[in-house]
Short mmCIF file of C-alpha atoms in Angstrom, two decimals:
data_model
loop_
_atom_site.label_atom_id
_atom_site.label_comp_id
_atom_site.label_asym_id
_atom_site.label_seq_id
_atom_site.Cartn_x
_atom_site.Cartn_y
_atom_site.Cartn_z
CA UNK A 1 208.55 141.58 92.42
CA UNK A 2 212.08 141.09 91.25
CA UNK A 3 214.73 139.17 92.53
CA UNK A 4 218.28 140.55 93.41
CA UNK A 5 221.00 139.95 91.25
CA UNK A 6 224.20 138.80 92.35
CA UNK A 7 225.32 142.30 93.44
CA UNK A 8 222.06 142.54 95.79
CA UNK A 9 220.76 145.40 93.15
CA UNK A 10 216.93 144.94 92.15
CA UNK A 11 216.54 143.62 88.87
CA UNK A 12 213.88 145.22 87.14
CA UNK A 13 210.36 144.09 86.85
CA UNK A 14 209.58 142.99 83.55
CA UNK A 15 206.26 142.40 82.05
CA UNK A 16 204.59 141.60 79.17
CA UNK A 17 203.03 144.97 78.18
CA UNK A 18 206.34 146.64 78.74
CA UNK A 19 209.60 147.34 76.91
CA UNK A 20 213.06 149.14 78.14
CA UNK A 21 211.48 152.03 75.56
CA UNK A 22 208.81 152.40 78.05
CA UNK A 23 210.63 152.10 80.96
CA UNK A 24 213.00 154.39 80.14
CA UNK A 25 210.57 157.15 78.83
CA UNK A 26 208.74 157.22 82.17
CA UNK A 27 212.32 157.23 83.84
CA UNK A 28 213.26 160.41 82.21
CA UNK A 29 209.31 161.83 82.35
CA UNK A 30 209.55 161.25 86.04
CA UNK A 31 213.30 163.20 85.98
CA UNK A 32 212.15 165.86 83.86
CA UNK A 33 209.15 166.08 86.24
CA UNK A 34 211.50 166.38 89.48
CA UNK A 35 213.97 168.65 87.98
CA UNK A 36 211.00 171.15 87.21
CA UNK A 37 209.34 170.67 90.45
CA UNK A 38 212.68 171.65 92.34
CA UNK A 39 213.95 174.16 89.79
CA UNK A 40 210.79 176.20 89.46
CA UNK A 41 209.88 176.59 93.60
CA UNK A 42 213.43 177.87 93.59
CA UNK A 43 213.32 180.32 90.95
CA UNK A 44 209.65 181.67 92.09
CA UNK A 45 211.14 181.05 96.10
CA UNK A 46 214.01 183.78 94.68
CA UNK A 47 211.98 186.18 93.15
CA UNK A 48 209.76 186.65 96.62
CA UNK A 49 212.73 186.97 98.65
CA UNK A 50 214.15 189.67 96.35
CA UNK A 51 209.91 190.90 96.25
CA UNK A 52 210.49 191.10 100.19
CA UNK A 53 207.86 188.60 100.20
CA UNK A 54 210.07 185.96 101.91
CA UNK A 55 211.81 187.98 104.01
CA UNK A 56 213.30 185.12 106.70
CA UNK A 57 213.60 183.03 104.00
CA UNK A 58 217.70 183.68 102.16
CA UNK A 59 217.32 180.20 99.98
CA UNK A 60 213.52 179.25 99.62
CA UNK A 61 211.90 176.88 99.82
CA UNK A 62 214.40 175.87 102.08
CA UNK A 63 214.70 177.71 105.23
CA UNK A 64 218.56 178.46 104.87
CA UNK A 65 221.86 180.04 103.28
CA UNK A 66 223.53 179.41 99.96
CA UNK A 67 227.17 177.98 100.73
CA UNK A 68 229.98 176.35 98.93
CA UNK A 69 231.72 173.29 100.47
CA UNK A 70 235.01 171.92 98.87
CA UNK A 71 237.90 169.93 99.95
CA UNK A 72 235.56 169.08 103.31
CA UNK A 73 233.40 167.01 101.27
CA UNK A 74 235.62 165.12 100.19
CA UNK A 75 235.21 162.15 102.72
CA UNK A 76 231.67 161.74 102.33
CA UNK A 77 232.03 161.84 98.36
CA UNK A 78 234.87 159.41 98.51
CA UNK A 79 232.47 157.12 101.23
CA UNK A 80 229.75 157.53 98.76
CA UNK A 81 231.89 156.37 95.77
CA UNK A 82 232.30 152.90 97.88
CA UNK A 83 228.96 152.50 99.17
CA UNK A 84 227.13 153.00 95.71
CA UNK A 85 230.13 150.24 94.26
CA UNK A 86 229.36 147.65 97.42
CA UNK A 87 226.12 148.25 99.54
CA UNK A 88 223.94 146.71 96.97
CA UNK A 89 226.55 143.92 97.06
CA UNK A 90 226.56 143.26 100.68
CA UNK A 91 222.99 143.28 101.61
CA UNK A 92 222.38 141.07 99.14
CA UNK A 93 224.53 138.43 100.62
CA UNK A 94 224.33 136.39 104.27
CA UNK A 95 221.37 136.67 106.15
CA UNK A 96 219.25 139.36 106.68
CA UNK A 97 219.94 140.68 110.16
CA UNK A 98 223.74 140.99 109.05
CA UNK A 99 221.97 143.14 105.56
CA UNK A 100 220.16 145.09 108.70
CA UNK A 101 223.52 145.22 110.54
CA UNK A 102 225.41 146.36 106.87
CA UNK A 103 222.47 149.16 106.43
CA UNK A 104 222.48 151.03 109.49
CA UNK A 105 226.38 150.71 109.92
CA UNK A 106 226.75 152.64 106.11
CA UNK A 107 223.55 154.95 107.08
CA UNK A 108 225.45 155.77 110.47
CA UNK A 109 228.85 156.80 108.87
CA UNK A 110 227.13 158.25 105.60
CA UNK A 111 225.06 160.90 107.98
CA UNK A 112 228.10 161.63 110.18
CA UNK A 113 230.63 162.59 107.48
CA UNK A 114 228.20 164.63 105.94
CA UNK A 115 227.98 166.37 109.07
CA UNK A 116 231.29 166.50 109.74
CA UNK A 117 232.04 167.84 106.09
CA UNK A 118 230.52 171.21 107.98
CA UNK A 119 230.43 172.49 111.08
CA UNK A 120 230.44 168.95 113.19
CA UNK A 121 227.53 166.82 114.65
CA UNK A 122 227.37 169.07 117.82
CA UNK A 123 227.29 172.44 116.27
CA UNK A 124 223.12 173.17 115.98
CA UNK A 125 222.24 171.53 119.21
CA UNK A 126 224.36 174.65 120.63
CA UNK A 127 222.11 177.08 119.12
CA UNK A 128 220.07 179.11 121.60
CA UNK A 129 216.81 178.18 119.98
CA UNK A 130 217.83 174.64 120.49
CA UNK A 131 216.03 172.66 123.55
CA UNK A 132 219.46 172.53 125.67
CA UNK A 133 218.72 175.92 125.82
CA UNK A 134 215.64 175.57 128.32
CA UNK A 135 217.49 173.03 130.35
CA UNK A 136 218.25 175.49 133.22
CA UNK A 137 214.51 176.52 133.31
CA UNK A 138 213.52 172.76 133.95
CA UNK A 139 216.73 172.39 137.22
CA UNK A 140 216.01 169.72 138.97
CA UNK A 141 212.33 169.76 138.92
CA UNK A 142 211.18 167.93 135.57
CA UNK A 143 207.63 167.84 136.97
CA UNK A 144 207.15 170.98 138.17
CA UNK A 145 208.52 172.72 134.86
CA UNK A 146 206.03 170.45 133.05
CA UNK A 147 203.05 171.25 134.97
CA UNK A 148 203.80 175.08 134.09
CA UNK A 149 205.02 174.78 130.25
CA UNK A 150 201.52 175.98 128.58
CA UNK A 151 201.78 179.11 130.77
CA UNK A 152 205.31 179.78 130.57
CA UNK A 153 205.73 178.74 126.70
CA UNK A 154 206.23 182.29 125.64
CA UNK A 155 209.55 182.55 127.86
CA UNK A 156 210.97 180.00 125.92
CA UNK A 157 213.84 179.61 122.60
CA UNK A 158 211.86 178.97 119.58
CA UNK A 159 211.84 175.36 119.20
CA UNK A 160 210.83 174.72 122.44
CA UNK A 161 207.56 177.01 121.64
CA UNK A 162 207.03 175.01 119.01
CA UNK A 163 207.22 171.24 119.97
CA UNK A 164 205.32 169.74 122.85
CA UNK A 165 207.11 169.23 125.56
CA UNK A 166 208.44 165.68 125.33
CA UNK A 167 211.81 166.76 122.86
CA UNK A 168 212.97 168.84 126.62
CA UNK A 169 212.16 166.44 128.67
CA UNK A 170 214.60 163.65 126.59
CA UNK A 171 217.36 165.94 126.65
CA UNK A 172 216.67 166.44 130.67
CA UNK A 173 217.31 162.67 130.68
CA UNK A 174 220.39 162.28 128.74
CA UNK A 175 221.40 165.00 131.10
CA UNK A 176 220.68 163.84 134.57
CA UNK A 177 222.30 160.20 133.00
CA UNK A 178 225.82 162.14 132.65
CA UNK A 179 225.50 162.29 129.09
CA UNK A 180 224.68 165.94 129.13
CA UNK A 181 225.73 168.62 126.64
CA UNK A 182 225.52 169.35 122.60
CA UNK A 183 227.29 165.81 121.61
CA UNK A 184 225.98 163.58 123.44
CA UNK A 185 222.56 165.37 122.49
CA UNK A 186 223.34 164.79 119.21
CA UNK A 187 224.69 160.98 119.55
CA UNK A 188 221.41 160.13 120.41
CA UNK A 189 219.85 161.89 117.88
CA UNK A 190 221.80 160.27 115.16
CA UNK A 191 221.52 156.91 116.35
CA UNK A 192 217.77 156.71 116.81
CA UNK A 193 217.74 158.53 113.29
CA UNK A 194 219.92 155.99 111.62
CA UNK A 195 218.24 152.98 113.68
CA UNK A 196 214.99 153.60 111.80
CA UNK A 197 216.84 152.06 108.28
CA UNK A 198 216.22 149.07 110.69
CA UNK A 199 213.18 149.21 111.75
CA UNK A 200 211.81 150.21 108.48
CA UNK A 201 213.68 147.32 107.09
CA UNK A 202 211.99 144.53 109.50
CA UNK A 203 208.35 146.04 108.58
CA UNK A 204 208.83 146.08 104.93
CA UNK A 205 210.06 142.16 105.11
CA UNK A 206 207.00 141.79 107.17
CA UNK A 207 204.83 143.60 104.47
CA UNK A 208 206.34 142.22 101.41
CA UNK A 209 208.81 139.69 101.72
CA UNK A 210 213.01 139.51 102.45
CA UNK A 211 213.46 140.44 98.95
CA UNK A 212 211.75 144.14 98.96
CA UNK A 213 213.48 144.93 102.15
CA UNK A 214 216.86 144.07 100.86
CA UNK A 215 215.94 146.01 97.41
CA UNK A 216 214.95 149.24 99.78
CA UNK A 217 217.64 148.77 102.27
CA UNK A 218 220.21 150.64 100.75
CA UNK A 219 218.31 153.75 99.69
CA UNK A 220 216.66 153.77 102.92
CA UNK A 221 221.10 154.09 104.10
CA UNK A 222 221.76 156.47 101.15
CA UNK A 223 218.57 159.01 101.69
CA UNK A 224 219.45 162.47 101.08
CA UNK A 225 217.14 163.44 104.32
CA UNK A 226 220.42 162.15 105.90
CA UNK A 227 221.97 165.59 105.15
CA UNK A 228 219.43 166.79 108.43
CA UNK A 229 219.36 162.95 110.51
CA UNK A 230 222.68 164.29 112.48
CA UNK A 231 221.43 167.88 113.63
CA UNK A 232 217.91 168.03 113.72
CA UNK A 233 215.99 166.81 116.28
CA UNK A 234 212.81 165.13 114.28
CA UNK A 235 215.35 162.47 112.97
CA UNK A 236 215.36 160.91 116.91
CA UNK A 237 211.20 161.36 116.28
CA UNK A 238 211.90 159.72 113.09
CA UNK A 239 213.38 156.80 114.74
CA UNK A 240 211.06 156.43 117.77
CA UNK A 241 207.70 156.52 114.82
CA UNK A 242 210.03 154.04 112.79
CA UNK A 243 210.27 151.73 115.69
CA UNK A 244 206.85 152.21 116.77
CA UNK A 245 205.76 150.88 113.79
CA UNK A 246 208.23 148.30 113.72
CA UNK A 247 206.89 146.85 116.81
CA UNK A 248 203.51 146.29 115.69
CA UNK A 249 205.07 143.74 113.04
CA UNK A 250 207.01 141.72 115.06
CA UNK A 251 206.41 138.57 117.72
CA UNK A 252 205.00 135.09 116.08
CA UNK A 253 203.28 134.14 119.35
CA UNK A 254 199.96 135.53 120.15
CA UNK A 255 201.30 136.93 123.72
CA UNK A 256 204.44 138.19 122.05
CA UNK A 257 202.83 140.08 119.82
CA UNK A 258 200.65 141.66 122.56
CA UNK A 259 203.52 142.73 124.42
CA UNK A 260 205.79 143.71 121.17
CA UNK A 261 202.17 145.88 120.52
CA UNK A 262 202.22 147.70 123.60
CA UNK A 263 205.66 148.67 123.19
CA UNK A 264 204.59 150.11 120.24
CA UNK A 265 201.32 151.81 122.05
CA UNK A 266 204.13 153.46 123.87
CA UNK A 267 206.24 154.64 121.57
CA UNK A 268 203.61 156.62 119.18
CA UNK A 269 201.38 157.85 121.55
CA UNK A 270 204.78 159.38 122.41
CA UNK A 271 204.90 161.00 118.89
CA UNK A 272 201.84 163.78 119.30
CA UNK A 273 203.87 164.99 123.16
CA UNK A 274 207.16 165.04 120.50
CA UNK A 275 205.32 167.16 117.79
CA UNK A 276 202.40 168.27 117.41
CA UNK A 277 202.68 167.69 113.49
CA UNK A 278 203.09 163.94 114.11
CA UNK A 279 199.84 163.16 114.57
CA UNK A 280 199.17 162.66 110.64
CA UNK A 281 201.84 160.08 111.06
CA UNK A 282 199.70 157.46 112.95
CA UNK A 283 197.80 156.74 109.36
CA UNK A 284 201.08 154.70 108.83
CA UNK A 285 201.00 152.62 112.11
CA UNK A 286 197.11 152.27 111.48
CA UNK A 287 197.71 151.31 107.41
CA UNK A 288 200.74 148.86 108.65
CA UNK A 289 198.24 147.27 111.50
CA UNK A 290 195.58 146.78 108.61
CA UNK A 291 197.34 145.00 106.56
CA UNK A 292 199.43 142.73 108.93
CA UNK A 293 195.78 141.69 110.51
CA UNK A 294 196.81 142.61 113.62
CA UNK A 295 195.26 140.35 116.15
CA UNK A 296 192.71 142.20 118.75
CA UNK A 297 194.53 141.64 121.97
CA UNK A 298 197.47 143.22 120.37
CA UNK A 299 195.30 145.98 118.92
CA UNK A 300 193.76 146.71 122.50
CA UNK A 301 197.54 146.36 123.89
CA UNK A 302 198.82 149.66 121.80
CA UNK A 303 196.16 151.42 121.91
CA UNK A 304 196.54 150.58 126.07
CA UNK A 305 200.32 151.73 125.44
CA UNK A 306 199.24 154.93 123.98
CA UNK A 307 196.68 156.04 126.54
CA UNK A 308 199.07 155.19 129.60
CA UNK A 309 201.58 158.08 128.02
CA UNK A 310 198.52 160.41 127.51
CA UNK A 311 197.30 159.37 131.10
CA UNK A 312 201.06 160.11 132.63
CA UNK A 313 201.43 163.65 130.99
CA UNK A 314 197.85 164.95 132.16
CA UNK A 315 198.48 163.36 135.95
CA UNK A 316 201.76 165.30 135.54
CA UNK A 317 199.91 168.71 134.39
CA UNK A 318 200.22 168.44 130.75
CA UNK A 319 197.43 169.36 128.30
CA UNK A 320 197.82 168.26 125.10
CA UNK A 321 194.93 170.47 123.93
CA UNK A 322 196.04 173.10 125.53
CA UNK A 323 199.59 172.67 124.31
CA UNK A 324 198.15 172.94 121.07
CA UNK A 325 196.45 176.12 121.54
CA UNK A 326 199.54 177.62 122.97
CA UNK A 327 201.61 176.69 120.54
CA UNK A 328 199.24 177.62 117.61
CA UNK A 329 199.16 181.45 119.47
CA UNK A 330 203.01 181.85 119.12
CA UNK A 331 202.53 180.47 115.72
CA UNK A 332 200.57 183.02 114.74
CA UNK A 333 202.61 185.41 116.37
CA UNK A 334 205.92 184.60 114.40
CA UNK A 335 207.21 185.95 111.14
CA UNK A 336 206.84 182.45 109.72
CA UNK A 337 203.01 182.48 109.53
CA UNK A 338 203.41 185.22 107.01
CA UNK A 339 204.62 183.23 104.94
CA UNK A 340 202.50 183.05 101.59
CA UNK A 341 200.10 179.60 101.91
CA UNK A 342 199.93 179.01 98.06
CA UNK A 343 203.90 178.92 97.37
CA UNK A 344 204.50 177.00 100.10
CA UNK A 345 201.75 174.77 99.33
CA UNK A 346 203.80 173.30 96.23
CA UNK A 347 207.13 174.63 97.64
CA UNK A 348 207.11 171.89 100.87
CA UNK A 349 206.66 169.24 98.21
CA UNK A 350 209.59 170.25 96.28
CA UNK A 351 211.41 170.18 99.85
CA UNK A 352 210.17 166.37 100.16
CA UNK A 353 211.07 165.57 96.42
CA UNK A 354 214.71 167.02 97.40
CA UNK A 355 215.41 165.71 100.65
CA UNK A 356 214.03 162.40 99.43
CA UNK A 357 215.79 162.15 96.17
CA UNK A 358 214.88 161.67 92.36
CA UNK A 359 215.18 157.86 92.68
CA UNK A 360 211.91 158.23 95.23
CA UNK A 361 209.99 160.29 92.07
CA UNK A 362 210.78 158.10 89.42
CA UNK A 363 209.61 154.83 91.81
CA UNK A 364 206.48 156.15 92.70
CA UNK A 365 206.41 156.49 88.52
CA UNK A 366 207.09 153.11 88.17
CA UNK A 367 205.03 152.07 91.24
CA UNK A 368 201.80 153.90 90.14
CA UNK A 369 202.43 151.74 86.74
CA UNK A 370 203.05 148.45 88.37
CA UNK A 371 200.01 148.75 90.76
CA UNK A 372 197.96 149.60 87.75
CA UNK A 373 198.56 146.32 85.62
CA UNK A 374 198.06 144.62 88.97
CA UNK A 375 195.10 142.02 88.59
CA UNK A 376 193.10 143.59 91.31
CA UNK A 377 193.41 146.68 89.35
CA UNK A 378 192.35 145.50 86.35
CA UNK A 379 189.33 143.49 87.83
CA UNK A 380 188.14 147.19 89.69
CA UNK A 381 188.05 148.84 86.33
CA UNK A 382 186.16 145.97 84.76
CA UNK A 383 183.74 143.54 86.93
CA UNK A 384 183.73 144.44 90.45
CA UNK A 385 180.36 146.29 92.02
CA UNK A 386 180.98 149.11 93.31
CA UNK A 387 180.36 147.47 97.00
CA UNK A 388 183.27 145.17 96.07
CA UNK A 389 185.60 147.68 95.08
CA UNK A 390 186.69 148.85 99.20
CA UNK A 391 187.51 144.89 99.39
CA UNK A 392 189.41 144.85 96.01
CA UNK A 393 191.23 147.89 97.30
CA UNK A 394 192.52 146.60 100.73
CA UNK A 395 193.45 142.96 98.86
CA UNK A 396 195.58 145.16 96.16
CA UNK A 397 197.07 147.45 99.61
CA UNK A 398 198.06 143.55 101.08
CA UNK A 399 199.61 142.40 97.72
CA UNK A 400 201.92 145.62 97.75
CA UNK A 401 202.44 146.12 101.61
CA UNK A 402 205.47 147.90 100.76
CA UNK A 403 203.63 150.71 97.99
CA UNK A 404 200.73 150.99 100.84
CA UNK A 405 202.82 152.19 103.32
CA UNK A 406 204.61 154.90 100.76
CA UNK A 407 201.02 156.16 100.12
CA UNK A 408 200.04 156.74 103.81
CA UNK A 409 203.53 158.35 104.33
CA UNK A 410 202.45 160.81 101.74
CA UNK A 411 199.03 161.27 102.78
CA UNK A 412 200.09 161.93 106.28
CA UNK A 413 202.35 164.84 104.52
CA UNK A 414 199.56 166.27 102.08
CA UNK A 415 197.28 166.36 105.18
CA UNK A 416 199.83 168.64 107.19
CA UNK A 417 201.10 170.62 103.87
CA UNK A 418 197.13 171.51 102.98
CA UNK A 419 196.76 172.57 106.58
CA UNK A 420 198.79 175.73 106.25
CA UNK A 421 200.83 174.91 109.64
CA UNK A 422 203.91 173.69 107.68
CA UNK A 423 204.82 176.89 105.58
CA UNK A 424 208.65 175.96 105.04
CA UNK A 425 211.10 174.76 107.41
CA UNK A 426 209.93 170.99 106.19
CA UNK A 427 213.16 170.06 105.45
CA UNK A 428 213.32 169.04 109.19
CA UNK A 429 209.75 168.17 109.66
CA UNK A 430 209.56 166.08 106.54
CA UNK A 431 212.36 163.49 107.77
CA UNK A 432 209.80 161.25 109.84
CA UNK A 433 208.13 160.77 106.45
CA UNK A 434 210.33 161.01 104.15
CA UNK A 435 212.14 157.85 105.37
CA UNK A 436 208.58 155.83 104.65
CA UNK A 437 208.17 157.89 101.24
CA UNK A 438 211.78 157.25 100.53
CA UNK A 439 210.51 153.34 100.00
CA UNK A 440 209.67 153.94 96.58
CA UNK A 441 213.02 154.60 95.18
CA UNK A 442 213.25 150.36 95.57
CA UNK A 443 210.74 150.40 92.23
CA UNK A 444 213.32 152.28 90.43
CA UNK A 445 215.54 150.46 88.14
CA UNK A 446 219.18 150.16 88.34
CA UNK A 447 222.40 151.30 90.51
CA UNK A 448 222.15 154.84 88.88
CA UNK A 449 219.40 155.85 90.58
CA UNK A 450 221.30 155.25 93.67
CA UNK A 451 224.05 157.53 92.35
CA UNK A 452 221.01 159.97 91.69
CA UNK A 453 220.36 159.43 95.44
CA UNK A 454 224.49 160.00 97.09
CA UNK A 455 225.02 162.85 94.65
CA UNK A 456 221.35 165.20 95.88
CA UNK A 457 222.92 164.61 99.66
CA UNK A 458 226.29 165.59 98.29
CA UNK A 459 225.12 168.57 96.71
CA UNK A 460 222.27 169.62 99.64
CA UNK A 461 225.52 169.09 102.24
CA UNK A 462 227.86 170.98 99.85
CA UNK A 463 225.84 173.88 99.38
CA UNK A 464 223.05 174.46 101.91
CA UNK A 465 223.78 175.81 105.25
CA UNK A 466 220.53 175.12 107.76
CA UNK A 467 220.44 176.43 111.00
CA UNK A 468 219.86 172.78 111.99
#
């Protein structure tokens, strides 16, 4: 792929059977394409609410209220104004744990002055529906409220009813440590969110070299999902998958890597107690473990690391089955599973294409036409048997770690969008996987698609209002 050029900035890749003609038509094909996408799930999203169709719904397919923020903004656009000018710049200079240390430190104040442009970072974790909310149920007795939370789920704020019940038990924590209330709640949210530019960073120079993490680095700092990182809670599942996979990555020795593995066992077969609808997220640990080789004894470690947290919560009372079951019930129960499948079924990708940005669409344009010219490609279409083509396949997935990972982000998505389950509210749910989809924006060429990027969050902070 491309080097960086001397403002850290990925220069484009250039080949043979391509001209700036071509690049740019695809550019604006995969704009066009975007725009439409977004524009038309609106426009059909506002003729069912007015229908009565989408009743719960005031700005589909977003679960939220039309706003207008002005002179409040105005930090975050000014902050944006710099970053897009020096980022680039910055982590394309020193070495790459001070580019790590440049990413997360922008990605940190970008998400908290667009949060602060509103109604503050503490604001939705004082909702009623929030998990502080239950805290009083669970006292002093983490264990006992655990071993009752399938029977008692009905009793509790609407979140709660719909998460396992890991997200409570966290909060508990930060509690009983003296960091208890709304803030510090939401301190930890945003920087386990915000660490995940990190670990995201470390496993894509793992994947595919220094020079692809540095390219994604500052879109993974500048994602638009960053408008929900500081007041939701799936940006601190965001970070604990993000590290998770990180993990599996890391270590040179074969004993380090063993114990770096079950680290990682831990912290995603924490993700299913966190949400249920993380499970279609372990197809990225598994693709990233594939195509790093991962060595058995590490293998055998995580999966060791996952079954000891599945083995704690059932000695403590917790069914994960049954969690399911009981969760699926108030599902059904709630106004939400009217919603109608077949809108939402295109409407939650429009939610991803927004809360990911345009620069993601047009790179997974120019990805899709990069992987095609690859070699490996061409060799599939022409001489390969068709017994040969599964091991063409995984050598093309190892020569573009980085584009492998983007398409089991997006799986994992289609798999929960085709299951019905997800009918709108994504904008949260989608920020585990959006930060992996988000990789693709490094394929697109040129500093304006980062503007592309600062000015969606701009405009999603300025004039959405979520209730998280």
């Amino acid at each position: 792929m491309a080097g960086r050029s001397d403002r850290g900035t990925a220069a484009p890749v250039t080949h043979a059977y391509e001209t700036d003609d071509d690049s740019g038509r695809r550019t604006r094909g995969a704009l066009t394409g975007w725009v439409a996408l977004v524009v038309g799930c609106v426009v059909a999203g506002a003729v069912l609410h007015a229908l009565g169709v989408l009743r719960i719904d005031h700005l589909p397919p977003l679960h939220a209220h039309f706003r207008v923020l002005t002179v409040t903004l105005l930090p975050a656009t000014v902050f944006a104004v710099v970053a897009v000018r020096d980022l680039p710049g910055w982590i394309g200079r020193g070495g790459f744990g001070r580019a790590l240390c440049v990413a997360c430190g922008f990605a940190l104040a970008w998400t908290v002055l667009l949060a602060m442009s509103a109604d503050g970072l503490a604001a939705p974790f004082t909702h009623r529906e929030e998990y502080l909310a239950v805290l009083p149920a669970v006292g002093h007795d983490p264990l006992g409220w655990l071993a009752t939370f399938t029977r008692r789920l009905p009793e509790y704020p609407t979140h709660v009813r719909g998460h396992p019940p890991l997200p409570v038990l966290v909060v508990w924590a930060l509690a009983a440590a003296g960091l208890d209330g709304p803030l510090w709640a939401a301190i930890l949210v945003l920087l386990t969110g915000c660490s995940a530019t990190v670990a995201i960073g470390l496993t894509v120079r793992r994947l595919a070299g220094e020079d692809a993490a540095r390219r994604a680095l500052p879109y993974l700092a500048l994602t638009p999902a960053s408008v929900w990182i500081a007041t939701t809670m799936d940006a601190f599942f965001a970070g604990v998958g993000a590290w998770g996979v990180a993990l599996l990555v890391l270590g040179r020795s074969t004993a380090a890597r063993t114990w770096f593995a079950a680290g990682a066992g831990v912290l995603l077969g924490a993700l299913p107690y966190l949400s249920y609808g993380l499970v279609p997220y372990l197809l990225i640990p598994v693709t990233v473990a594939v195509l790093v080789r991962l060595p058995r004894p590490a293998v055998l470690a995580a999966l060791a690391g996952a079954a000891a947290v599945t083995g704690v919560f059932a000695a403590a009372g917790f069914s994960w089955l049954d969690g399911v079951a009981a969760t699926h019930a108030q599902w059904a129960a709630d106004p939400g599973a009217a919603r109608p499948y077949l809108y939402f079924l295109v409407a939650n990708l429009a939610v991803l294409a927004l809360i990911t940005g345009p620069a993601t669409t047009v790179g997974l344009v120019q990805m899709g036409r990069h992987l095609m010219h690859c070699p490996t490609v061409t060799a599939v279409g022409g001489h390969i048997p068709l017994r040969g083509i599964a091991a063409a396949v995984m050598s093309l997935a190892r020569r573009h770690g980085a584009a492998a990972v983007v398409c089991a982000a997006l799986a994992a998505v289609l798999a929960l969008d085709v299951s019905g389950v997800t009918r709108g509210e994504v904008e949260r749910i989608w920020v585990p996987f959006a930060m992996w989809a988000g990789l693709a924006a490094a394929y697109a060429p040129g500093r304006r698609m980062l503007v592309a990027q600062v000015v969606t969050g701009l405009l999603l902070q300025g004039l959405v209002a979520s209730p998280w």
